[in-house]
Amino acid sequence: MPEPSDPSLHGRGPQGTTGPTRRIHLSAAGVSVVLDVTGGRIPAILHWGRELGPVTAADAVNLAAVTTPPVANNAPDIPLRLGILPQNADGWLGTPGVTGSRADGSGFAPRLTCRSVRIDGQELQADFLEVEDGRVTFDLADEAQGLEVGLEVELTAHGLLRTRAQVTNTGSDEYTLASLTPALPVPLDATELLDFAGRWTHERTPQRRAFTTGTHLRENRRGRTGADAAHLLHAGTAGFDFGSGQVWAVHVGFSGNHTHLAERTSGGTQILAGGELLLPGEGRLAAGDTYRGPWLYGSYGNGLDRVARRFHRHLRSRENHVSVDRPVTLNVWEAVYFDHDLERLTDLADRAAALGVERYVLDDGWFGSRRDDTSGLGDWQVSPEVWPDGLGPLIDHVTGLGMQFGLWFEPEMVNIDSEVARAHPEWVMAPSPQLLPVESRYQQVLNLSHPGAFEHVHRQMNALLNEYDIAYIKWDHNRDLIEAADRSTGAAATHAQTLAAYRLMDRLKADHPGLEIESCSSGGARVDLGVLERTDRVWVSDCIDPLERLGMNRWTSQLIPFELMGSHIASGRSHTTGRLHSLSFRAASALMGHLGIEWDLAEASQEELAELRTWIQLYKEQRELLFTGDLVRADCGLDALWLTGVVSADKDRALYVLACAESADVAPGGQLRLPGLDPRTRYRVRPLVLGEAPSNLRWPAWAVNGVDPATDRNYRGRHELPLTEGIELSGAALASTGLSAPLMDPETAVLFEVIALSPGTAPTGTQPTDPGPTDPARA
């Protein structure tokens, strides 16, 4: 039989390029990516999605054929071939992958060609290669314009796709790069988009819309990830939800200005893309200079949960990922604010240790003249006024109780009323020596890209870490970067500031092995995979109201696993919303995360302290499951009821939290389907209630012990009835038929524990058929 014809070899490309054709099939964890370099042209993705199984060289030729579109009227005479860095020279009229120019305007539309292909560092010579996973590097160039581009594409062992590029100016004069935006193709049956909005204390609010012709562009110019960041930009088939529908998603792993975009052209091509947003002049490249963009991550799966799990498994595979024994944390901010007093703070430590708390964090107010927001920021020396004997007495007391000690910093910011700002006004970011940006929280930005400012902050922080037993830093960032310029030149410096912050984190970690850093930024305004390359936790939000946190925790976990999410039990009345909530709702809402407390324990009753102790004990018993298992979510057919669970990798145990978020137009009951279990395994399910039961809770018959609702005329499912030790059903029945849910008041929650009785024969990691719960983001 003759070999199949390769359409890419019939005639020349639009650039007249010729050269070897290379195709690579990467596959891992149920995902296939087929890469194509045709005749030296820019690399393209022929397939990103479900695993294809074994692919031959002939199959790769045919894939190129079946993915080549017809030539439309009034279009270029050669079919469009969309590269990972889309370019105008190929007939692409959407957002280019590389834009820039030289002083005379030339070089605005590079014509890149591929010179070599390497896989895990070894140059590829064969026409076709099939590998399970790995990193492919393409060496690209436009020699006429004096540009070289290194493009990396990697499929991880967990099926997470990521790509990044770097541009080198090989010309003799300056080249100004305007944008570097890799793109990943998605099929036209991805008809809906899901990303996120938000604000301070209300981060990561889902928003959903149709994927229509044009560009859905999310630009972030805050100089940090942003409370209103896109977070993840998803495209999916109609009606996709947590458990069903094909979904493709991208995330830019960068903490400064950035873009996400979804684009559909009238020619019938769709992409998801993203990269750093460079301000004017930030991409200036002198002869020989290189700019490297951040990773653009891509995750594919059947349902949002599988998309999320690829990110979780990637993060958990990091060499220095956190231990599952995440310490229960007390942060004293909402207990004392700026009112630091040794006696009061040691009393809080005593109360915390008695509850089983394992880490104690002293927040803002311990340094310089920092008695309120208006002064002292940037002077990282212990205040002799408040701490005449230094922090030693408190730290010794805390560590003597067996707890770690943590300390708050805001290294990138400064009050104008501070010693450092008075001594070095040139270190403050501003458009000119005569002007300052508008203040936010009475503070300005300290330009860490200035060597003197960087060394000053590093020296002061390092001195404290050397002097004291500090295991943990809460690293805050409380304002957006407005007019963020080098004060001496007026040149934009957001890019340089972001990289300098990364360098400072890296250096402190190198100086102090084992040091943990939390990324806090007015709460959850710096949550991205760039900062998580060097930090160990994020603070999800400054709002600890459990009702608000239900949504914020739920959608933060679309990107990161629970062990990296600071999730604290608040005081009875929320400090940011004024709402009152029961302890059981506050604790249940915080359980799915890295548990902590943000509450003046001196105001808690003995009954509250006893209940709090039981929640802490439950967290310690369950944290290995919480921090190694798979996330599952569902909505039980109502916007009011939210189910969040974790299923162990072997599917032998699970823990679910069912929360009633709001009143509904029907009673918030119905069938509670438990996703994620092995359909062939039998399980025992039992409800858990710790401490005081939620108000007006009404259990269904299966959940209570020794009560027959058909004969007991007094049966009302009362919460004081004894709960069953468990009801037995198969995983298939629990996922498909489900359990009758309790009747619940708004803003209450209950737990369900699931334990396997007889293991099935399903391979580890297989997924049951999911009935496809409705996604609350489908507005």
Short mmCIF file of N, CA, C and O in Angstrom, two decimals, residues 681-769:
data_model
loop_
_atom_site.label_atom_id
_atom_site.label_comp_id
_atom_site.label_asym_id
_atom_site.label_seq_id
_atom_site.Cartn_x
_atom_site.Cartn_y
_atom_site.Cartn_z
N THR A 681 -17.09 -0.57 44.25
CA THR A 681 -16.75 -0.75 45.66
C THR A 681 -17.96 -0.42 46.52
O THR A 681 -18.71 0.52 46.23
N ARG A 682 -18.15 -1.19 47.58
CA ARG A 682 -19.21 -0.89 48.55
C ARG A 682 -18.63 0.03 49.64
O ARG A 682 -17.49 -0.16 50.09
N TYR A 683 -19.44 0.97 50.05
CA TYR A 683 -19.01 1.97 51.02
C TYR A 683 -20.01 2.08 52.17
O TYR A 683 -21.20 1.79 52.01
N ARG A 684 -19.48 2.52 53.31
CA ARG A 684 -20.34 2.92 54.43
C ARG A 684 -20.31 4.44 54.50
O ARG A 684 -19.23 5.04 54.57
N VAL A 685 -21.47 5.06 54.51
CA VAL A 685 -21.60 6.51 54.60
C VAL A 685 -22.25 6.84 55.93
O VAL A 685 -23.28 6.26 56.29
N ARG A 686 -21.64 7.77 56.65
CA ARG A 686 -22.27 8.23 57.89
C ARG A 686 -22.15 9.74 58.00
O ARG A 686 -21.14 10.34 57.60
N PRO A 687 -23.20 10.38 58.54
CA PRO A 687 -23.14 11.82 58.75
C PRO A 687 -22.30 12.14 59.98
O PRO A 687 -22.24 11.34 60.93
N LEU A 688 -21.66 13.29 59.95
CA LEU A 688 -20.86 13.76 61.08
C LEU A 688 -21.41 15.10 61.55
O LEU A 688 -21.62 16.00 60.74
N VAL A 689 -21.62 15.23 62.84
CA VAL A 689 -21.99 16.52 63.43
C VAL A 689 -21.08 16.74 64.62
O VAL A 689 -21.04 15.91 65.54
N LEU A 690 -20.33 17.82 64.59
CA LEU A 690 -19.42 18.14 65.68
C LEU A 690 -20.00 19.30 66.46
O LEU A 690 -20.40 20.32 65.88
N GLY A 691 -20.01 19.18 67.77
CA GLY A 691 -20.51 20.28 68.60
C GLY A 691 -21.99 20.49 68.41
O GLY A 691 -22.76 19.56 68.15
N GLU A 692 -22.41 21.73 68.53
CA GLU A 692 -23.82 22.07 68.42
C GLU A 692 -24.32 21.84 67.00
O GLU A 692 -23.69 22.26 66.02
N ALA A 693 -25.46 21.17 66.86
CA ALA A 693 -26.01 20.89 65.54
C ALA A 693 -26.49 22.17 64.88
O ALA A 693 -26.93 23.11 65.55
N PRO A 694 -26.43 22.24 63.57
CA PRO A 694 -26.95 23.41 62.86
C PRO A 694 -28.43 23.63 63.15
O PRO A 694 -29.19 22.68 63.40
N SER A 695 -28.85 24.87 63.10
CA SER A 695 -30.23 25.22 63.43
C SER A 695 -31.21 24.55 62.47
O SER A 695 -30.98 24.47 61.28
N ASN A 696 -32.32 24.03 63.06
CA ASN A 696 -33.44 23.47 62.28
C ASN A 696 -33.04 22.36 61.32
O ASN A 696 -33.71 22.12 60.32
N LEU A 697 -31.95 21.68 61.63
CA LEU A 697 -31.51 20.57 60.79
C LEU A 697 -32.51 19.43 60.87
O LEU A 697 -32.95 19.04 61.96
N ARG A 698 -32.90 18.89 59.72
CA ARG A 698 -33.84 17.76 59.67
C ARG A 698 -33.21 16.65 58.85
O ARG A 698 -33.00 16.77 57.64
N TRP A 699 -32.87 15.54 59.56
CA TRP A 699 -32.20 14.43 58.89
C TRP A 699 -33.22 13.54 58.18
O TRP A 699 -34.31 13.30 58.68
N PRO A 700 -32.87 12.98 57.03
CA PRO A 700 -33.71 11.94 56.41
C PRO A 700 -33.60 10.63 57.18
O PRO A 700 -32.70 10.45 58.01
N ALA A 701 -34.48 9.71 56.86
CA ALA A 701 -34.55 8.47 57.63
C ALA A 701 -33.26 7.67 57.61
O ALA A 701 -32.88 7.05 58.61
N TRP A 702 -32.55 7.66 56.48
CA TRP A 702 -31.35 6.83 56.40
C TRP A 702 -30.27 7.26 57.37
O TRP A 702 -29.41 6.45 57.74
N ALA A 703 -30.31 8.54 57.80
CA ALA A 703 -29.22 9.09 58.60
C ALA A 703 -29.39 8.92 60.09
O ALA A 703 -28.46 9.18 60.85
N VAL A 704 -30.59 8.52 60.53
CA VAL A 704 -30.81 8.40 61.97
C VAL A 704 -30.97 6.94 62.35
O VAL A 704 -31.36 6.10 61.53
N ASN A 705 -30.67 6.62 63.58
CA ASN A 705 -30.57 5.24 64.04
C ASN A 705 -31.82 4.82 64.78
O ASN A 705 -32.25 5.48 65.73
N GLY A 706 -32.42 3.71 64.36
CA GLY A 706 -33.52 3.12 65.11
C GLY A 706 -34.83 3.86 65.02
O GLY A 706 -35.67 3.72 65.90
N VAL A 707 -35.04 4.63 64.00
CA VAL A 707 -36.28 5.37 63.85
C VAL A 707 -36.93 4.95 62.54
O VAL A 707 -36.30 4.98 61.47
N ASP A 708 -38.19 4.57 62.61
CA ASP A 708 -38.95 4.23 61.41
C ASP A 708 -39.96 5.33 61.16
O ASP A 708 -40.95 5.45 61.89
N PRO A 709 -39.73 6.15 60.16
CA PRO A 709 -40.64 7.29 59.93
C PRO A 709 -42.05 6.85 59.56
O PRO A 709 -42.99 7.63 59.70
N ALA A 710 -42.20 5.59 59.10
CA ALA A 710 -43.54 5.13 58.73
C ALA A 710 -44.40 4.83 59.95
O ALA A 710 -45.63 4.88 59.88
N THR A 711 -43.78 4.49 61.09
CA THR A 711 -44.56 4.11 62.28
C THR A 711 -44.40 5.09 63.44
O THR A 711 -45.22 5.09 64.35
N ASP A 712 -43.33 5.89 63.43
CA ASP A 712 -43.10 6.83 64.53
C ASP A 712 -43.74 8.17 64.18
O ASP A 712 -43.20 8.95 63.41
N ARG A 713 -44.90 8.44 64.76
CA ARG A 713 -45.63 9.66 64.42
C ARG A 713 -44.93 10.91 64.91
O ARG A 713 -45.25 12.01 64.47
N ASN A 714 -43.95 10.75 65.78
CA ASN A 714 -43.20 11.92 66.27
C ASN A 714 -41.94 12.20 65.44
O ASN A 714 -41.22 13.15 65.71
N TYR A 715 -41.69 11.33 64.44
CA TYR A 715 -40.48 11.52 63.65
C TYR A 715 -40.54 12.80 62.82
O TYR A 715 -41.50 13.03 62.08
N ARG A 716 -39.57 13.62 62.99
CA ARG A 716 -39.44 14.81 62.16
C ARG A 716 -37.99 15.01 61.71
O ARG A 716 -37.61 16.10 61.30
N GLY A 717 -37.19 13.96 61.86
CA GLY A 717 -35.78 14.11 61.51
C GLY A 717 -35.05 15.04 62.44
O GLY A 717 -34.10 15.72 62.05
N ARG A 718 -35.47 15.12 63.69
CA ARG A 718 -34.91 16.11 64.62
C ARG A 718 -33.42 15.92 64.77
O ARG A 718 -32.92 14.80 64.81
N HIS A 719 -32.70 17.04 64.90
CA HIS A 719 -31.23 16.95 64.92
C HIS A 719 -30.72 16.23 66.16
O HIS A 719 -29.60 15.74 66.18
N GLU A 720 -31.56 16.14 67.22
CA GLU A 720 -31.06 15.48 68.43
C GLU A 720 -31.18 13.96 68.36
O GLU A 720 -30.73 13.25 69.25
N LEU A 721 -31.79 13.43 67.28
CA LEU A 721 -31.90 11.98 67.15
C LEU A 721 -30.51 11.38 66.97
O LEU A 721 -29.63 11.99 66.38
N PRO A 722 -30.29 10.14 67.46
CA PRO A 722 -28.96 9.51 67.30
C PRO A 722 -28.68 9.23 65.83
O PRO A 722 -29.53 8.69 65.11
N LEU A 723 -27.48 9.58 65.39
CA LEU A 723 -27.11 9.38 64.00
C LEU A 723 -26.64 7.95 63.77
O LEU A 723 -26.02 7.32 64.64
N THR A 724 -26.92 7.43 62.59
CA THR A 724 -26.53 6.08 62.23
C THR A 724 -25.01 5.95 62.17
O THR A 724 -24.29 6.92 61.89
N GLU A 725 -24.53 4.73 62.40
CA GLU A 725 -23.11 4.45 62.23
C GLU A 725 -22.76 4.26 60.77
O GLU A 725 -21.61 4.10 60.43
N GLY A 726 -23.76 4.27 59.93
CA GLY A 726 -23.47 4.21 58.50
C GLY A 726 -24.48 3.39 57.74
O GLY A 726 -25.06 2.43 58.26
N ILE A 727 -24.70 3.79 56.51
CA ILE A 727 -25.54 3.02 55.60
C ILE A 727 -24.65 2.56 54.45
O ILE A 727 -23.76 3.29 54.02
N GLU A 728 -24.88 1.34 53.97
CA GLU A 728 -23.99 0.73 52.98
C GLU A 728 -24.62 0.76 51.59
O GLU A 728 -25.78 0.36 51.41
N LEU A 729 -23.82 1.22 50.62
CA LEU A 729 -24.24 1.24 49.23
C LEU A 729 -22.99 1.16 48.35
O LEU A 729 -21.87 1.44 48.81
N SER A 730 -23.19 0.81 47.10
CA SER A 730 -22.07 0.81 46.16
C SER A 730 -21.74 2.22 45.73
O SER A 730 -22.57 3.14 45.81
N GLY A 731 -20.53 2.38 45.24
CA GLY A 731 -20.15 3.68 44.70
C GLY A 731 -21.02 4.10 43.54
O GLY A 731 -21.32 5.28 43.36
N ALA A 732 -21.46 3.12 42.73
CA ALA A 732 -22.34 3.43 41.61
C ALA A 732 -23.66 3.99 42.11
O ALA A 732 -24.19 4.97 41.57
N ALA A 733 -24.23 3.37 43.15
CA ALA A 733 -25.51 3.85 43.69
C ALA A 733 -25.35 5.23 44.32
O ALA A 733 -26.22 6.11 44.17
N LEU A 734 -24.25 5.45 45.03
CA LEU A 734 -24.04 6.74 45.67
C LEU A 734 -23.85 7.85 44.65
O LEU A 734 -24.23 9.00 44.89
N ALA A 735 -23.28 7.53 43.49
CA ALA A 735 -23.06 8.54 42.46
C ALA A 735 -24.30 8.76 41.60
O ALA A 735 -24.50 9.87 41.09
N SER A 736 -25.14 7.73 41.45
CA SER A 736 -26.26 7.84 40.53
C SER A 736 -27.59 8.07 41.25
O SER A 736 -28.32 8.99 40.92
N THR A 737 -27.91 7.21 42.23
CA THR A 737 -29.14 7.39 43.00
C THR A 737 -28.94 8.41 44.10
O THR A 737 -29.77 9.31 44.31
N GLY A 738 -27.84 8.29 44.81
CA GLY A 738 -27.53 9.23 45.86
C GLY A 738 -28.30 8.96 47.13
O GLY A 738 -28.93 7.92 47.31
N LEU A 739 -28.22 9.90 48.04
CA LEU A 739 -28.85 9.82 49.35
C LEU A 739 -29.80 11.00 49.50
O LEU A 739 -29.52 12.10 49.04
N SER A 740 -30.91 10.77 50.16
CA SER A 740 -31.79 11.89 50.48
C SER A 740 -31.04 12.87 51.36
O SER A 740 -30.45 12.50 52.39
N ALA A 741 -31.01 14.13 50.95
CA ALA A 741 -30.25 15.15 51.68
C ALA A 741 -31.05 15.67 52.87
O ALA A 741 -32.29 15.67 52.84
N PRO A 742 -30.38 16.11 53.91
CA PRO A 742 -31.11 16.72 55.03
C PRO A 742 -31.73 18.05 54.63
O PRO A 742 -31.31 18.68 53.66
N LEU A 743 -32.74 18.45 55.37
CA LEU A 743 -33.26 19.81 55.24
C LEU A 743 -32.40 20.72 56.09
O LEU A 743 -32.13 20.42 57.26
N MET A 744 -31.96 21.85 55.52
CA MET A 744 -30.99 22.70 56.19
C MET A 744 -31.40 24.15 56.09
O MET A 744 -31.93 24.59 55.06
N ASP A 745 -31.13 24.89 57.13
CA ASP A 745 -31.26 26.34 57.08
C ASP A 745 -30.16 26.93 56.20
O ASP A 745 -29.08 26.33 56.07
N PRO A 746 -30.41 28.11 55.62
CA PRO A 746 -29.31 28.80 54.95
C PRO A 746 -28.15 29.05 55.91
O PRO A 746 -28.34 29.24 57.11
N GLU A 747 -26.95 29.00 55.37
CA GLU A 747 -25.72 29.27 56.10
C GLU A 747 -25.49 28.28 57.23
O GLU A 747 -25.14 28.62 58.36
N THR A 748 -25.70 27.00 56.87
CA THR A 748 -25.35 25.89 57.75
C THR A 748 -24.64 24.83 56.90
O THR A 748 -24.71 24.86 55.68
N ALA A 749 -24.00 23.89 57.57
CA ALA A 749 -23.26 22.85 56.85
C ALA A 749 -23.20 21.59 57.68
O ALA A 749 -23.24 21.63 58.92
N VAL A 750 -23.11 20.43 56.98
CA VAL A 750 -22.92 19.14 57.63
C VAL A 750 -21.85 18.37 56.87
O VAL A 750 -21.52 18.71 55.72
N LEU A 751 -21.31 17.33 57.49
CA LEU A 751 -20.24 16.53 56.91
C LEU A 751 -20.71 15.10 56.71
O LEU A 751 -21.56 14.60 57.47
N PHE A 752 -20.11 14.42 55.73
CA PHE A 752 -20.36 13.00 55.50
C PHE A 752 -19.00 12.31 55.33
O PHE A 752 -18.17 12.74 54.53
N GLU A 753 -18.83 11.23 56.08
CA GLU A 753 -17.62 10.42 55.98
C GLU A 753 -17.95 9.15 55.22
O GLU A 753 -18.98 8.51 55.48
N VAL A 754 -17.10 8.77 54.28
CA VAL A 754 -17.32 7.60 53.44
C VAL A 754 -16.09 6.69 53.56
O VAL A 754 -14.96 7.13 53.34
N ILE A 755 -16.34 5.41 53.91
CA ILE A 755 -15.26 4.43 54.08
C ILE A 755 -15.58 3.20 53.23
O ILE A 755 -16.71 2.71 53.23
N ALA A 756 -14.58 2.71 52.48
CA ALA A 756 -14.77 1.53 51.65
C ALA A 756 -14.87 0.27 52.53
O ALA A 756 -14.13 0.12 53.50
N LEU A 757 -15.79 -0.62 52.17
CA LEU A 757 -15.93 -1.90 52.87
C LEU A 757 -15.28 -3.02 52.09
O LEU A 757 -14.56 -3.84 52.65
N SER A 758 -15.54 -3.09 50.79
CA SER A 758 -14.94 -4.13 49.96
C SER A 758 -14.39 -3.48 48.71
O SER A 758 -15.14 -2.94 47.91
N PRO A 759 -13.07 -3.51 48.54
CA PRO A 759 -12.50 -2.84 47.37
C PRO A 759 -12.96 -3.49 46.08
O PRO A 759 -13.12 -4.70 46.00
N GLY A 760 -13.20 -2.66 45.07
CA GLY A 760 -13.58 -3.15 43.75
C GLY A 760 -12.36 -3.54 42.96
O GLY A 760 -11.23 -3.57 43.45
N THR A 761 -12.60 -3.83 41.71
CA THR A 761 -11.50 -4.24 40.83
C THR A 761 -11.06 -3.11 39.92
O THR A 761 -10.23 -3.31 39.04
N ALA A 762 -11.63 -1.92 40.10
CA ALA A 762 -11.27 -0.81 39.23
C ALA A 762 -9.84 -0.39 39.48
O ALA A 762 -9.39 -0.36 40.63
N PRO A 763 -9.07 -0.09 38.45
CA PRO A 763 -7.69 0.39 38.64
C PRO A 763 -7.67 1.68 39.43
O PRO A 763 -8.62 2.47 39.37
N THR A 764 -6.61 1.90 40.16
CA THR A 764 -6.45 3.14 40.90
C THR A 764 -6.56 4.33 39.96
O THR A 764 -5.94 4.36 38.91
N GLY A 765 -7.35 5.30 40.37
CA GLY A 765 -7.46 6.53 39.60
C GLY A 765 -8.58 6.52 38.59
O GLY A 765 -8.83 7.52 37.95
N THR A 766 -9.31 5.38 38.39
CA THR A 766 -10.41 5.41 37.45
C THR A 766 -11.56 6.21 38.01
O THR A 766 -11.71 6.36 39.21
N GLN A 767 -12.38 6.74 37.13
CA GLN A 767 -13.47 7.61 37.54
C GLN A 767 -14.80 6.95 37.22
O GLN A 767 -14.98 6.38 36.14
N PRO A 768 -15.79 7.01 38.13
CA PRO A 768 -17.11 6.49 37.81
C PRO A 768 -17.83 7.42 36.83
O PRO A 768 -17.44 8.56 36.64
N THR A 769 -18.88 6.89 36.24
CA THR A 769 -19.72 7.75 35.43
C THR A 769 -20.35 8.80 36.31
O THR A 769 -20.91 8.50 37.37
#
